[in-house]
């Protein structure tokens, strides 16, 4: 892959998985909130704080190995940039040749 922009990162299984982990944290948060309320347990960390912890701490090594910068722009783009369905239908080995992620431009064909 020849990046067209300096912030382009080749798509990979690790990158897609990290995006999905961050986005699925919202589902987990809702379920944990319901359990906490019904079982009189402490409320979970809020969704955004949990995602920040996952991105900057728990999975920071994954982000860095996937070529992702650990900064606010990238973090917010991973949460909000719409991932095309077509990305999920490419074999992981072929992802870098077909797709790139750029925190300023979103997901694009390579």
Coordinates of C-alpha atoms in Angstrom, one line a residue:
X1 CA 0.0 0.0 0.0
X2 CA 1.3 3.4 -0.9
X3 CA -0.2 6.0 1.4
X4 CA -1.8 8.9 -0.3
X5 CA -1.7 10.9 2.9
X6 CA 0.8 10.8 5.7
X7 CA -1.9 9.8 8.3
X8 CA -3.1 6.8 6.2
X9 CA -2.8 3.5 8.0
X10 CA -3.3 0.2 6.1
X11 CA -6.3 -1.7 7.3
X12 CA -5.7 -4.9 9.2
X13 CA -7.5 -7.4 11.3
X14 CA -6.0 -5.8 14.5
X15 CA -7.2 -2.4 13.5
X16 CA -10.7 -3.6 12.7
X17 CA -10.8 -5.5 16.0
X18 CA -9.7 -2.5 18.0
X19 CA -12.5 -0.4 16.4
X20 CA -15.0 -3.1 17.2
X21 CA -13.8 -3.4 20.8
X22 CA -14.2 0.3 21.3
X23 CA -17.7 0.4 19.7
X24 CA -18.8 -2.7 21.6
X25 CA -17.9 -1.1 24.9
X26 CA -21.1 0.8 24.5
X27 CA -23.1 -2.4 24.5
X28 CA -21.2 -3.7 27.5
X29 CA -21.8 -0.4 29.3
X30 CA -25.6 -0.6 28.8
X31 CA -25.7 -4.2 30.1
X32 CA -23.5 -3.4 33.0
X33 CA -25.6 -0.3 33.9
X34 CA -28.8 -2.4 33.9
X35 CA -27.2 -5.1 36.1
X36 CA -25.8 -2.5 38.5
X37 CA -29.1 -0.7 38.9
X38 CA -31.1 -3.9 39.4
X39 CA -28.5 -5.6 41.7
X40 CA -27.6 -2.4 43.7
X41 CA -24.0 -2.6 42.5
X42 CA -21.7 0.3 41.7
X43 CA -22.3 1.8 38.3
X44 CA -19.7 1.0 35.6
X45 CA -17.3 3.6 34.2
X46 CA -19.1 5.7 31.7
X47 CA -18.8 4.7 28.1
X48 CA -16.4 7.4 26.9
X49 CA -14.1 6.9 29.9
X50 CA -14.1 3.1 29.3
X51 CA -13.2 3.6 25.6
X52 CA -10.4 6.0 26.6
X53 CA -9.0 3.4 28.9
X54 CA -9.2 0.7 26.3
X55 CA -7.6 2.8 23.7
X56 CA -4.9 4.6 25.7
X57 CA -4.0 1.8 28.1
X58 CA -5.5 -1.7 27.7
X59 CA -5.0 -1.9 23.9
X60 CA -2.5 0.9 23.3
X61 CA 0.1 -1.7 22.2
X62 CA -2.4 -3.1 19.6
X63 CA -3.0 0.4 18.3
X64 CA 0.7 1.2 18.0
X65 CA 1.5 -2.1 16.3
X66 CA -1.3 -1.5 13.8
X67 CA 0.3 1.9 13.0
X68 CA -2.4 4.0 14.8
X69 CA -1.3 7.2 16.6
X70 CA -2.4 7.4 20.2
X71 CA -4.0 10.8 20.1
X72 CA -7.4 12.4 20.6
X73 CA -8.2 12.8 16.9
X74 CA -7.5 9.2 16.1
X75 CA -9.4 8.0 19.2
X76 CA -12.5 10.0 18.3
X77 CA -12.3 9.0 14.6
X78 CA -12.2 5.3 15.6
X79 CA -15.4 5.8 17.6
X80 CA -17.2 7.9 15.0
X81 CA -15.9 7.2 11.5
X82 CA -18.3 5.0 9.7
X83 CA -16.6 1.7 8.7
X84 CA -17.9 0.6 5.3
X85 CA -19.5 -2.9 5.4
X86 CA -17.2 -3.9 2.5
X87 CA -14.2 -3.7 4.9
X88 CA -15.7 -6.5 6.9
X89 CA -16.0 -8.8 3.9
X90 CA -12.3 -8.7 2.9
X91 CA -9.9 -11.5 4.1
X92 CA -7.6 -10.1 6.7
X93 CA -4.5 -10.8 4.6
X94 CA -6.0 -8.7 1.8
X95 CA -7.1 -5.7 3.9
X96 CA -3.8 -3.7 3.6
X97 CA -4.0 -3.9 -0.2
X98 CA -7.6 -2.8 -0.3
X99 CA -8.4 -0.4 2.5
X100 CA -6.8 2.4 4.6
X101 CA -7.9 4.2 7.7
X102 CA -7.1 7.9 8.2
X103 CA -8.4 9.7 11.3
X104 CA -8.9 12.9 9.2
X105 CA -10.5 11.2 6.2
X106 CA -12.1 8.0 7.5
X107 CA -12.0 4.6 5.7
X108 CA -11.0 4.6 2.0
X109 CA -10.0 2.2 -0.7
X110 CA -6.2 1.9 -0.9

